[in-house]
JSON list of C-alpha atoms in Angstrom, two decimals:
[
{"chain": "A", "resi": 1, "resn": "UNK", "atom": "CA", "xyz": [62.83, 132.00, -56.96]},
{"chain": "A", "resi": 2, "resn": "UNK", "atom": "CA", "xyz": [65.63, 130.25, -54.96]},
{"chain": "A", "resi": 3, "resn": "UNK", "atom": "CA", "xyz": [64.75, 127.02, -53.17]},
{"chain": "A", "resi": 4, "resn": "UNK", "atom": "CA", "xyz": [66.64, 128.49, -50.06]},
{"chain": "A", "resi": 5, "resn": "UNK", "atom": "CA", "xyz": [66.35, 132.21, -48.69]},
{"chain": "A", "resi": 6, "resn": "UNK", "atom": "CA", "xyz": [69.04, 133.19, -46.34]},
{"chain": "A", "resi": 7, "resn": "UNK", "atom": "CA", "xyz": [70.12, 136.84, -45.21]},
{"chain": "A", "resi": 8, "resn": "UNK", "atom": "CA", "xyz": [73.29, 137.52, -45.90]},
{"chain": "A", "resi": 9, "resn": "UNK", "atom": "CA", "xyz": [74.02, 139.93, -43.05]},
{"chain": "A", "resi": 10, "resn": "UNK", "atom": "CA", "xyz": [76.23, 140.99, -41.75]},
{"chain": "A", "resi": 11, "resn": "UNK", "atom": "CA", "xyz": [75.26, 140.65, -38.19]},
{"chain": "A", "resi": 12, "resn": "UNK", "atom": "CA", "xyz": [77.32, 142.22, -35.39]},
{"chain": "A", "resi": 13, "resn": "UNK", "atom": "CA", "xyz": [76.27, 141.76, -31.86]},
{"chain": "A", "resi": 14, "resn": "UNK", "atom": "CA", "xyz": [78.08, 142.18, -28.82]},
{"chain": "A", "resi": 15, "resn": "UNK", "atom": "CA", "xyz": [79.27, 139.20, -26.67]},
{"chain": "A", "resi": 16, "resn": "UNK", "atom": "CA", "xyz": [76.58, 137.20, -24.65]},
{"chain": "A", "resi": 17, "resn": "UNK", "atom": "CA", "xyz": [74.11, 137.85, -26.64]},
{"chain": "A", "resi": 18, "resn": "UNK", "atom": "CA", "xyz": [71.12, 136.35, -28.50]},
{"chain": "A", "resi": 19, "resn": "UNK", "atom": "CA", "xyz": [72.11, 135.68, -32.33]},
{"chain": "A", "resi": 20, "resn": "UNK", "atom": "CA", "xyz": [68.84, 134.86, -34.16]},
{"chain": "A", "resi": 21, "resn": "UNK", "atom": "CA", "xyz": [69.49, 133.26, -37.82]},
{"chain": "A", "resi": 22, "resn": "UNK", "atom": "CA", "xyz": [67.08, 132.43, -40.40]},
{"chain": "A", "resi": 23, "resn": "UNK", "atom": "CA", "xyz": [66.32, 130.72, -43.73]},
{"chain": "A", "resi": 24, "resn": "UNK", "atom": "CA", "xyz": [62.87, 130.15, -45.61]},
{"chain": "A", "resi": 25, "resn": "UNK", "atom": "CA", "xyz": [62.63, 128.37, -48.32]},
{"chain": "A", "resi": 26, "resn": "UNK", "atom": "CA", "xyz": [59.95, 126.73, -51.32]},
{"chain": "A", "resi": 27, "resn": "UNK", "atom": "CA", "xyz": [59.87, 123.24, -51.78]},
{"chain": "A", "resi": 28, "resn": "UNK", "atom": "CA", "xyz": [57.73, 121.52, -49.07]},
{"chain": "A", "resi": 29, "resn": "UNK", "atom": "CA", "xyz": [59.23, 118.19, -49.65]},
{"chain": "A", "resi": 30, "resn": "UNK", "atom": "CA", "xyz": [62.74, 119.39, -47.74]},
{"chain": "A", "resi": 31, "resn": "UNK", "atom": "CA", "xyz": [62.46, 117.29, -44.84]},
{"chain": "A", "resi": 32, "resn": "UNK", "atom": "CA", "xyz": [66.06, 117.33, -43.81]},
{"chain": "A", "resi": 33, "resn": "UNK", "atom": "CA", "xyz": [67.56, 120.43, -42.39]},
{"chain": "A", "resi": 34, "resn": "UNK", "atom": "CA", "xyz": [71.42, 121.55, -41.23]},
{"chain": "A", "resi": 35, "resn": "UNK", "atom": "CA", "xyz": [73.05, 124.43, -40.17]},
{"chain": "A", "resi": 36, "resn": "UNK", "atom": "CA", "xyz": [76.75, 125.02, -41.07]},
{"chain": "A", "resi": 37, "resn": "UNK", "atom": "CA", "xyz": [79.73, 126.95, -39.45]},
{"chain": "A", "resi": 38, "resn": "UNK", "atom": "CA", "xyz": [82.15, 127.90, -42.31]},
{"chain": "A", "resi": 39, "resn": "UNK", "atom": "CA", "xyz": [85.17, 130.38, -40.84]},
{"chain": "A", "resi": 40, "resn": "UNK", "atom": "CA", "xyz": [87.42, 132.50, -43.20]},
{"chain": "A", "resi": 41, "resn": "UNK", "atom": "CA", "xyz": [86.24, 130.65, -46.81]},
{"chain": "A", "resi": 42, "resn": "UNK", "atom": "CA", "xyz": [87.16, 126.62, -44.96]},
{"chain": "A", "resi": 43, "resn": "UNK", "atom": "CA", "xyz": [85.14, 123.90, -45.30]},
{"chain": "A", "resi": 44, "resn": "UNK", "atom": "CA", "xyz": [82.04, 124.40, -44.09]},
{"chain": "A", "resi": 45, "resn": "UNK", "atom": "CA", "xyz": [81.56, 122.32, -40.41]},
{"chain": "A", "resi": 46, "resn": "UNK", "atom": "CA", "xyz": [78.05, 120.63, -39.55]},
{"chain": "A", "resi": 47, "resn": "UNK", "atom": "CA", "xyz": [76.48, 122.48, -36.41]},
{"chain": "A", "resi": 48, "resn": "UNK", "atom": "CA", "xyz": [73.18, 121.17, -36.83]},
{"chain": "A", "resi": 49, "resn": "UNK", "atom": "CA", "xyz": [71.03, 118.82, -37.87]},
{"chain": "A", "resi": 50, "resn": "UNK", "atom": "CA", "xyz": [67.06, 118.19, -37.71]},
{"chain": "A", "resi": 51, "resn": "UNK", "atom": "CA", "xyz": [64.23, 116.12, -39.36]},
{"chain": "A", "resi": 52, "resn": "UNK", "atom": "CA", "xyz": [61.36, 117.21, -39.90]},
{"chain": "A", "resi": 53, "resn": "UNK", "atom": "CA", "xyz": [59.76, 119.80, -37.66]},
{"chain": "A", "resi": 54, "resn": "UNK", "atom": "CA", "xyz": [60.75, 120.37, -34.02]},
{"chain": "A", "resi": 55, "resn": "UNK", "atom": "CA", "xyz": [63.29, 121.89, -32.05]},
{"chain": "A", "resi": 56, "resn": "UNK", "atom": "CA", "xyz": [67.11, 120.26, -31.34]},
{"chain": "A", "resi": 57, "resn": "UNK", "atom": "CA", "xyz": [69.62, 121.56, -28.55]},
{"chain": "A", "resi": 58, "resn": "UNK", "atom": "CA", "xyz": [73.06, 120.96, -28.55]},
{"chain": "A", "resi": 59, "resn": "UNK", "atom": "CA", "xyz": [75.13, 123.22, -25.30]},
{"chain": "A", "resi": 60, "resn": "UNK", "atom": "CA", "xyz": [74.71, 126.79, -26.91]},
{"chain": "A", "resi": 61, "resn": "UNK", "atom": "CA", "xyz": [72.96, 126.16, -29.75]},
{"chain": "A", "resi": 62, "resn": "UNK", "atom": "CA", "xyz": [69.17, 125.68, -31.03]},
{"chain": "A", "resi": 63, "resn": "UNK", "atom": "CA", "xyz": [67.52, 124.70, -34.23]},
{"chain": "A", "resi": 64, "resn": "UNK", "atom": "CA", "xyz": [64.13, 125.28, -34.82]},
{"chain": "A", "resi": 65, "resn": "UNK", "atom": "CA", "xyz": [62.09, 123.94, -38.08]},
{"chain": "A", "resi": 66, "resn": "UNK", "atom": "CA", "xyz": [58.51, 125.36, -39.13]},
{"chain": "A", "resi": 67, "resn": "UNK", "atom": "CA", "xyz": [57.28, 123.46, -42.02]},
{"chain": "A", "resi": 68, "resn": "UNK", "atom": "CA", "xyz": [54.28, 124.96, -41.98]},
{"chain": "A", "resi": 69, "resn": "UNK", "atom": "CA", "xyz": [55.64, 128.16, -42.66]},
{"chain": "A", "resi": 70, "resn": "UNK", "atom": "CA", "xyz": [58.93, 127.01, -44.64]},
{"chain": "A", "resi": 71, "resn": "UNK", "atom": "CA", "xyz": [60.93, 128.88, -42.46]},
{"chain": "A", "resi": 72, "resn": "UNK", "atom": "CA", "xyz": [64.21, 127.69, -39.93]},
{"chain": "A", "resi": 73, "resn": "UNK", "atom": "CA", "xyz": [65.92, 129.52, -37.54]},
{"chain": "A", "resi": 74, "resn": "UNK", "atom": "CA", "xyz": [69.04, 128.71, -35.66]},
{"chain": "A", "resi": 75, "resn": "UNK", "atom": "CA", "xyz": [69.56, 130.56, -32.49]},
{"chain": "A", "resi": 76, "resn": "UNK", "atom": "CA", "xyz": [73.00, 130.77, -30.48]},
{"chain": "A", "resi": 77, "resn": "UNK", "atom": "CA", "xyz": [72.94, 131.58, -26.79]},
{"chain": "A", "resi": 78, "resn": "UNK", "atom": "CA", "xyz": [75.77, 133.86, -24.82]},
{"chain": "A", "resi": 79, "resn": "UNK", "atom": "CA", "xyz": [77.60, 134.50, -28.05]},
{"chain": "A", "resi": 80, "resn": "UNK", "atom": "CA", "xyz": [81.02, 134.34, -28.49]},
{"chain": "A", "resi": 81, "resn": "UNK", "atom": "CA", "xyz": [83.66, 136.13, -30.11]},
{"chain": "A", "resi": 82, "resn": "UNK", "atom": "CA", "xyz": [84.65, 132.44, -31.50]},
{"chain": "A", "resi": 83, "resn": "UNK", "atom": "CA", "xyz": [81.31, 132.59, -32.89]},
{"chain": "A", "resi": 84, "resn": "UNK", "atom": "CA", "xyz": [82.25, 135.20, -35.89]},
{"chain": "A", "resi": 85, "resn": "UNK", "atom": "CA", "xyz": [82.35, 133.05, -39.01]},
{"chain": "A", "resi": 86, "resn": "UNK", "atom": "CA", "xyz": [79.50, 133.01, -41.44]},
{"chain": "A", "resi": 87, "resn": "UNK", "atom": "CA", "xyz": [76.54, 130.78, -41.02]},
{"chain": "A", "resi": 88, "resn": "UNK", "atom": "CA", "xyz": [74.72, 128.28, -43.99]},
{"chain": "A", "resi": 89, "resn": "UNK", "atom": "CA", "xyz": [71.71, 126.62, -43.42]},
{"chain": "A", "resi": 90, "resn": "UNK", "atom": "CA", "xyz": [71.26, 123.32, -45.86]},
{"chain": "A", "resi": 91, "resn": "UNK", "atom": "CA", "xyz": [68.32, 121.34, -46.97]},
{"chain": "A", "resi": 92, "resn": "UNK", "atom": "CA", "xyz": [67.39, 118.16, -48.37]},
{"chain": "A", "resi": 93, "resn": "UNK", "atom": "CA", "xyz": [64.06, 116.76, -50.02]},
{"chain": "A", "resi": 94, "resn": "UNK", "atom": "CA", "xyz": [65.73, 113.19, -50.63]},
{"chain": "A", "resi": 95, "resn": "UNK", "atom": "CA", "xyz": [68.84, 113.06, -48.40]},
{"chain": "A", "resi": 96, "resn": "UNK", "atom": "CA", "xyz": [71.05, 113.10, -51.54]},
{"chain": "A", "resi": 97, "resn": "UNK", "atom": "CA", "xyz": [70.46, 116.78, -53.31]},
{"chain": "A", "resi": 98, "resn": "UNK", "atom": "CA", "xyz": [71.35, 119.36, -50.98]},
{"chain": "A", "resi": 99, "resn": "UNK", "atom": "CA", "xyz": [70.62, 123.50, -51.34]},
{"chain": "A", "resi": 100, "resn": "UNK", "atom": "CA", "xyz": [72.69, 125.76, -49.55]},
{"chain": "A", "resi": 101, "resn": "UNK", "atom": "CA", "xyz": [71.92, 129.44, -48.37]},
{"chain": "A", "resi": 102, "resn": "UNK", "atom": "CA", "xyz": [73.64, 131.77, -49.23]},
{"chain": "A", "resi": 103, "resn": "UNK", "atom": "CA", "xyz": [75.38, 132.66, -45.63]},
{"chain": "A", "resi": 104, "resn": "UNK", "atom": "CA", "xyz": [75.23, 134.70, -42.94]},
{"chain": "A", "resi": 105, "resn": "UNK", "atom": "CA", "xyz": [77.94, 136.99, -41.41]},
{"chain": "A", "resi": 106, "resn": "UNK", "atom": "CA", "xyz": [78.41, 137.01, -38.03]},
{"chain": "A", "resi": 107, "resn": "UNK", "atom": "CA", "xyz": [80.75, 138.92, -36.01]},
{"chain": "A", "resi": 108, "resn": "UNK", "atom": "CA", "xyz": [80.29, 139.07, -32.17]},
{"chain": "A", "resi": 109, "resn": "UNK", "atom": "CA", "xyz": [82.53, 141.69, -31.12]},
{"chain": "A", "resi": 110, "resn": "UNK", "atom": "CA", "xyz": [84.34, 141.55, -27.57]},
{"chain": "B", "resi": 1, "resn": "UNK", "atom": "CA", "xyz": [90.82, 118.85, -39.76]},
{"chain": "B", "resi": 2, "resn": "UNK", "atom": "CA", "xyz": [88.23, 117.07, -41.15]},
{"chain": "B", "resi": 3, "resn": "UNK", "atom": "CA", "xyz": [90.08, 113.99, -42.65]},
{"chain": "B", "resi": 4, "resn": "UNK", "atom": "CA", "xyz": [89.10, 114.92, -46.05]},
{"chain": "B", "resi": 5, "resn": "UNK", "atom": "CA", "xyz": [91.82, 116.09, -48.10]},
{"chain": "B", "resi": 6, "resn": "UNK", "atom": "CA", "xyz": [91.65, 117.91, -51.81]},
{"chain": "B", "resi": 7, "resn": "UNK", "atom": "CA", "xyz": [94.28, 118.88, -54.27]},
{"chain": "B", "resi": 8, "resn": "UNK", "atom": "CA", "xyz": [95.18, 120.86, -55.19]},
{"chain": "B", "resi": 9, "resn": "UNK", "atom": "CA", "xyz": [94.90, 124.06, -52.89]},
{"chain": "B", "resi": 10, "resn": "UNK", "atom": "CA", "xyz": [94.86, 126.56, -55.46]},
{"chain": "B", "resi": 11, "resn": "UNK", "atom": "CA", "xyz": [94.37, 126.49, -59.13]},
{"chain": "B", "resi": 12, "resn": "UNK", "atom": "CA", "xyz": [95.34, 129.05, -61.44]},
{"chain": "B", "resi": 13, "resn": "UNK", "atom": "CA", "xyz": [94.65, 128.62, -65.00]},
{"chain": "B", "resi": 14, "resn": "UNK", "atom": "CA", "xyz": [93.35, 130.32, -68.32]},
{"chain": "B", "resi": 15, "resn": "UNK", "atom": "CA", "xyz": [90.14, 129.96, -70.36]},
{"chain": "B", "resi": 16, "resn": "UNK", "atom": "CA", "xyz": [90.15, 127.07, -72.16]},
{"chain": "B", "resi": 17, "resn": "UNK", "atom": "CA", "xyz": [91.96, 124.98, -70.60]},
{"chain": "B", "resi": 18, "resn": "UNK", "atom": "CA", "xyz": [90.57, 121.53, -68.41]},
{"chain": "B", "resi": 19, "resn": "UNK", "atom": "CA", "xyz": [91.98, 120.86, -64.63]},
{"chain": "B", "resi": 20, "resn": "UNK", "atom": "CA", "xyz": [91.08, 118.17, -62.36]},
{"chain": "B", "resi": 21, "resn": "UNK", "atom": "CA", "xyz": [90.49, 118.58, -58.72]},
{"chain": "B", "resi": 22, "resn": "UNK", "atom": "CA", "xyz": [90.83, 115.68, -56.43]},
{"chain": "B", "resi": 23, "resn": "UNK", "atom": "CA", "xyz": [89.32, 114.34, -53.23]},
{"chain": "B", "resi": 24, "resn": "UNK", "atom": "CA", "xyz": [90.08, 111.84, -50.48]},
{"chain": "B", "resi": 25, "resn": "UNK", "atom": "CA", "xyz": [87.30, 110.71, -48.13]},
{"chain": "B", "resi": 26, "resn": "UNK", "atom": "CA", "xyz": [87.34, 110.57, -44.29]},
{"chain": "B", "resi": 27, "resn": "UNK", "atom": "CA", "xyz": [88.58, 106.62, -44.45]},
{"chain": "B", "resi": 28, "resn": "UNK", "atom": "CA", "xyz": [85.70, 104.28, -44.00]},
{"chain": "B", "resi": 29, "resn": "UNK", "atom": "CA", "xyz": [83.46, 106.89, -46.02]},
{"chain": "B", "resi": 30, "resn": "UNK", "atom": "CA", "xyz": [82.12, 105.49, -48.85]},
{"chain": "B", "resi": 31, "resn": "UNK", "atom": "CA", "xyz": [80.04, 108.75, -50.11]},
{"chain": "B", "resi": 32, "resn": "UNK", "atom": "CA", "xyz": [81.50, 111.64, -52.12]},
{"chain": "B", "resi": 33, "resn": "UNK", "atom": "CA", "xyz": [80.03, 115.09, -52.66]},
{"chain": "B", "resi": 34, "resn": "UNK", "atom": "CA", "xyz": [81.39, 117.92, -54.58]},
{"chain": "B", "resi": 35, "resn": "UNK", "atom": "CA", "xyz": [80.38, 121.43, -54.28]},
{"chain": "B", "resi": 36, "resn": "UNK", "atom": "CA", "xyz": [80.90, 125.04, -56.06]},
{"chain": "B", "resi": 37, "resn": "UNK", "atom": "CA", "xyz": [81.21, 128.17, -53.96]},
{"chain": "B", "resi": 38, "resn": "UNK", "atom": "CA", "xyz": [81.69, 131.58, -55.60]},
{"chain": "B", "resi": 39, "resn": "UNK", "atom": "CA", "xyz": [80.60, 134.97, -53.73]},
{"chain": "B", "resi": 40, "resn": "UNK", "atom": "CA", "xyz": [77.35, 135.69, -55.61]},
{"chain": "B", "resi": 41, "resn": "UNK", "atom": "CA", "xyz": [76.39, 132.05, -55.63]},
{"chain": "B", "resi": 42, "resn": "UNK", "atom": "CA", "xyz": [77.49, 130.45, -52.68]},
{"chain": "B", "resi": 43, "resn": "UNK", "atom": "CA", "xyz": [77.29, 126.79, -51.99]},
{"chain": "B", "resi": 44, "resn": "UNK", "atom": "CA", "xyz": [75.98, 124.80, -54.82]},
{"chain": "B", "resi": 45, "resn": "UNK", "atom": "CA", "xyz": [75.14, 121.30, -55.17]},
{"chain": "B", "resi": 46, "resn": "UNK", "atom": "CA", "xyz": [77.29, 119.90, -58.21]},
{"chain": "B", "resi": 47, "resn": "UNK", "atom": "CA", "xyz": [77.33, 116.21, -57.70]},
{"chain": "B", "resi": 48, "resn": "UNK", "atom": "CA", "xyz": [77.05, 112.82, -55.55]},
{"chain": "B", "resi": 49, "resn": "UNK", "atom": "CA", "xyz": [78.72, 109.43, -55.72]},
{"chain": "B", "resi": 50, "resn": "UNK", "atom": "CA", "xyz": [78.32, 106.48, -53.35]},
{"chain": "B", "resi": 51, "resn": "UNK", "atom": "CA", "xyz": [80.74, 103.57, -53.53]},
{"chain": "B", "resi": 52, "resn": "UNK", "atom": "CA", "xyz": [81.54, 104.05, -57.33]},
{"chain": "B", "resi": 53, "resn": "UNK", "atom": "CA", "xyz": [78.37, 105.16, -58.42]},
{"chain": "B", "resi": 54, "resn": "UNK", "atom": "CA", "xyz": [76.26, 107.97, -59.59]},
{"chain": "B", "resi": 55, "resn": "UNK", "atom": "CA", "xyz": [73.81, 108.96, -56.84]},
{"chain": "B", "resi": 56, "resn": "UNK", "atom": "CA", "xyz": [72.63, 112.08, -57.04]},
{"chain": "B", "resi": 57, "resn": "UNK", "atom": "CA", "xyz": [73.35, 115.32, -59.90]},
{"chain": "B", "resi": 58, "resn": "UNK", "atom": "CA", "xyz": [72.64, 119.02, -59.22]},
{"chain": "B", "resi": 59, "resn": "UNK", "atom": "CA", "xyz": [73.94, 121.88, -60.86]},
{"chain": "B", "resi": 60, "resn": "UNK", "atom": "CA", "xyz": [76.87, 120.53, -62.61]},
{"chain": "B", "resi": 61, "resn": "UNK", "atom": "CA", "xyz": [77.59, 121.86, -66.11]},
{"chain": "B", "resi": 62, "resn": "UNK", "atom": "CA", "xyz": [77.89, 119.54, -68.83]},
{"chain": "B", "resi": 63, "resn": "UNK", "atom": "CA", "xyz": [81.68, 120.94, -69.15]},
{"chain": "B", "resi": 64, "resn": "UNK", "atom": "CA", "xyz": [82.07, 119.38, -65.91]},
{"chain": "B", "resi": 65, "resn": "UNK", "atom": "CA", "xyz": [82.26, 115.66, -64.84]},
{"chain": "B", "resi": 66, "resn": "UNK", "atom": "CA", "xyz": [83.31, 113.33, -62.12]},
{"chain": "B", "resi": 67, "resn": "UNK", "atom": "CA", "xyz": [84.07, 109.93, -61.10]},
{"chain": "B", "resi": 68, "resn": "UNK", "atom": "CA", "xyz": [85.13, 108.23, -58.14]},
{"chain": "B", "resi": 69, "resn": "UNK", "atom": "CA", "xyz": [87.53, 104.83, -58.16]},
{"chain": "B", "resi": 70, "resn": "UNK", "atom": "CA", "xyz": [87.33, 101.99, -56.68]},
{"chain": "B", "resi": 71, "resn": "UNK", "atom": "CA", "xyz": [89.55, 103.45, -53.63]},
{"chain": "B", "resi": 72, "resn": "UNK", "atom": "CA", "xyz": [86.93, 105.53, -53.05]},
{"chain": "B", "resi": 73, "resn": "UNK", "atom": "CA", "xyz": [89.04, 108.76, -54.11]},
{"chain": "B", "resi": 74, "resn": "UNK", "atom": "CA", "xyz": [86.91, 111.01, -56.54]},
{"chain": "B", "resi": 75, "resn": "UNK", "atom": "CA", "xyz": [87.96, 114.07, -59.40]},
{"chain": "B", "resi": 76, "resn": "UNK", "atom": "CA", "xyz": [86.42, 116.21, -60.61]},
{"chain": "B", "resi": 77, "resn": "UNK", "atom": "CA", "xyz": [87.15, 117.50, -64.13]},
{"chain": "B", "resi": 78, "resn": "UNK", "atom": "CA", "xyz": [86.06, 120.83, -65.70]},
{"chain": "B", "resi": 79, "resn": "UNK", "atom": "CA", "xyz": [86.63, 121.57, -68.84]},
{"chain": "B", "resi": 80, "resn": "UNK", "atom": "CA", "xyz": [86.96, 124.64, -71.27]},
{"chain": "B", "resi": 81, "resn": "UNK", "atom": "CA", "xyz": [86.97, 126.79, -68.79]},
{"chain": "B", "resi": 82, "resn": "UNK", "atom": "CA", "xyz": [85.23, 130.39, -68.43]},
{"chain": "B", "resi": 83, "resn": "UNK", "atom": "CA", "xyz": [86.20, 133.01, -65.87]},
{"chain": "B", "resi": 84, "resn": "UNK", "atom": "CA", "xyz": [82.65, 132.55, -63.95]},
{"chain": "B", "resi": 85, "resn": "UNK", "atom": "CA", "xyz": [84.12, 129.16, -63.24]},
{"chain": "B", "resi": 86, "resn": "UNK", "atom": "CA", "xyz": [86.62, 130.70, -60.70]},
{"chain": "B", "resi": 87, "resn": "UNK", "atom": "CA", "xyz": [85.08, 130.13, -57.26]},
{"chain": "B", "resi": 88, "resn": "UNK", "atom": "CA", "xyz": [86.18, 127.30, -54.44]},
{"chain": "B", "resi": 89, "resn": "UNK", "atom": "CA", "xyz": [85.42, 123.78, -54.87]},
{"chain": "B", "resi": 90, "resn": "UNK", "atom": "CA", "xyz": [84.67, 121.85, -52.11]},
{"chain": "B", "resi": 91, "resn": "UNK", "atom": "CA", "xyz": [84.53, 118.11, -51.61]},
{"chain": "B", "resi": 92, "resn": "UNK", "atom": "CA", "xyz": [82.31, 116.18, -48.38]},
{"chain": "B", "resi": 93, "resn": "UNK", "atom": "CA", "xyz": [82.40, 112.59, -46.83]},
{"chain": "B", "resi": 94, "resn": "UNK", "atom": "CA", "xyz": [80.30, 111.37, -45.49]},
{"chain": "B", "resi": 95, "resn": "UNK", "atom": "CA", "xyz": [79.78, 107.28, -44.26]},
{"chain": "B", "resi": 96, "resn": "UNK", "atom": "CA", "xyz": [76.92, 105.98, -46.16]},
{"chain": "B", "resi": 97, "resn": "UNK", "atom": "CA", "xyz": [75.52, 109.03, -47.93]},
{"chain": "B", "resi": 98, "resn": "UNK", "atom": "CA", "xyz": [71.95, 109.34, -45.95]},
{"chain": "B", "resi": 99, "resn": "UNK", "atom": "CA", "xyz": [71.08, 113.14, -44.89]},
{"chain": "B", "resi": 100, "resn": "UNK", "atom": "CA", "xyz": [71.98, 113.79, -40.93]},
{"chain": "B", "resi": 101, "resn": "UNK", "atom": "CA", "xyz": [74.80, 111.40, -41.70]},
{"chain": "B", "resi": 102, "resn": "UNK", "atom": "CA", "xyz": [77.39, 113.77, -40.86]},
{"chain": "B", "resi": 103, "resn": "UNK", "atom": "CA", "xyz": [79.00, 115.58, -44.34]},
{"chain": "B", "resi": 104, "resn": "UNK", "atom": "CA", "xyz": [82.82, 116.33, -43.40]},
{"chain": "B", "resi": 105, "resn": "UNK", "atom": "CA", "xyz": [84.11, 119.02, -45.50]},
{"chain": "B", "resi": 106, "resn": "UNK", "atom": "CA", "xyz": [87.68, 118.85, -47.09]},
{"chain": "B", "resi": 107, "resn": "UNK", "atom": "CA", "xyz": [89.68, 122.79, -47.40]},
{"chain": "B", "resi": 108, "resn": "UNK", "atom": "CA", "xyz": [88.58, 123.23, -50.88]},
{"chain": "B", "resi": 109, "resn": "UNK", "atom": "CA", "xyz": [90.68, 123.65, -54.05]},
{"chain": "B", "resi": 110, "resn": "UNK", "atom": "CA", "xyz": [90.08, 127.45, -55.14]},
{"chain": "B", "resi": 111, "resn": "UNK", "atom": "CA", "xyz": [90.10, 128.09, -58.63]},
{"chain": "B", "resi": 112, "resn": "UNK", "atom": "CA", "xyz": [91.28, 131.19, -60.46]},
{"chain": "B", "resi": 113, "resn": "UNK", "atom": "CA", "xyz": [90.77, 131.34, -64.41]},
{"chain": "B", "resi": 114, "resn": "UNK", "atom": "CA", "xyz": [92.37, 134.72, -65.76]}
]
């Protein structure tokens, strides 16, 4: 089993709307969770970033962690076709080690 | 631009044979990661150094090794190399190498062995 579960898509949506994405994942002791924007195959970019449980906002974007159902979810509001790029979420159990998802493809179509 | 620069951009080689890939942090960074993306994979965990040292080892093959200098640069070696090798290498900054300290992402070096 992988430490991280992510669906790799793709997801199309029109513009404006509501993308939901989502990762679960095994080890309990990940306490330290990102999200990552990575366009065309570039370095990946840091979107997000929460401790622990709880929810974070930042303008269009929201993070959500349930450790008590190993599960994250990172939701973007009024979607944008500068939006389309593919989506990682990342965890850590020590702050050093980090496991990746596998992506997410988004394209938000005009 | 992230302020991290790799070389080089792209890599073509053939089994066998040993390249080295090198990184530059953001200046002022003192923590190095490198990373292995291939399409079936994607982003894996290879290795971590802090200020000169070892701090943290994930799915690195034992063909593989790294270092990074007192300048803070880093390389990454692999050696006798296999086609499942090919994928894009990435290298991250980040200040002082805690998680939610921001990882900045260099381009990547991408890797072809024919």
């Amino acid at each position: 089993q992988k430490e991280v579960e992510q669906d790799p898509g793709p997801l199309s949506v029109p513009e404006g709307a509501i993308v939901s994405l989502n990762c679960t994942y095994s080890n309990s002791a990940f306490q330290y969770f990102m999200w990552y924007r990575q366009y065309s195959r570039k370095g990946p970019e840091l979107l997000m970033y929460t401790y622990s449980s709880g929810n974070k906002e930042d303008g269009r974007f929201t993070a959500q962690v349930d450790k008590s159902s190993k599960y994250i979810s990172l939701f973007i509001r009024d979607s944008q076709p500068s939006d389309s790029a593919t989506y990682l979420c990342a965890m850590s159990a020590t702050g050093n080690q980090f496991y990746f998802g596998t992506g997410t493809s988004l394209t938000v179509i005009p | 631009d992230s302020g991290v620069t790799q070389t080089p951009k792209h890599l073509i080689t053939a089994t066998g044979q040993r390249v080295t890939l090198r990184c530059s942090p953001r200046s002022g960074d003192l923590s190095v990661y490198w990373y292995q993306q291939s399409l079936d994979q994607g982003l894996q965990f290879l290795i971590q150094y802090y200020n000169g040292e070892e701090r943290a080892k994930g799915n690195i093959l034992e063909r593989f090794s790294a270092q990074q200098f007192p300048d803070l640069h880093s390389e990454l070696n692999l050696s006798s190399l296999e086609l499942g090798d090919s994928a894009l290498y990435f290298c991250a900054s980040s200040q002082l190498g805690l998680a939610g300290g921001t990882q900045y992402f260099g381009p990547g070096t991408r890797l072809l062995v024919l």
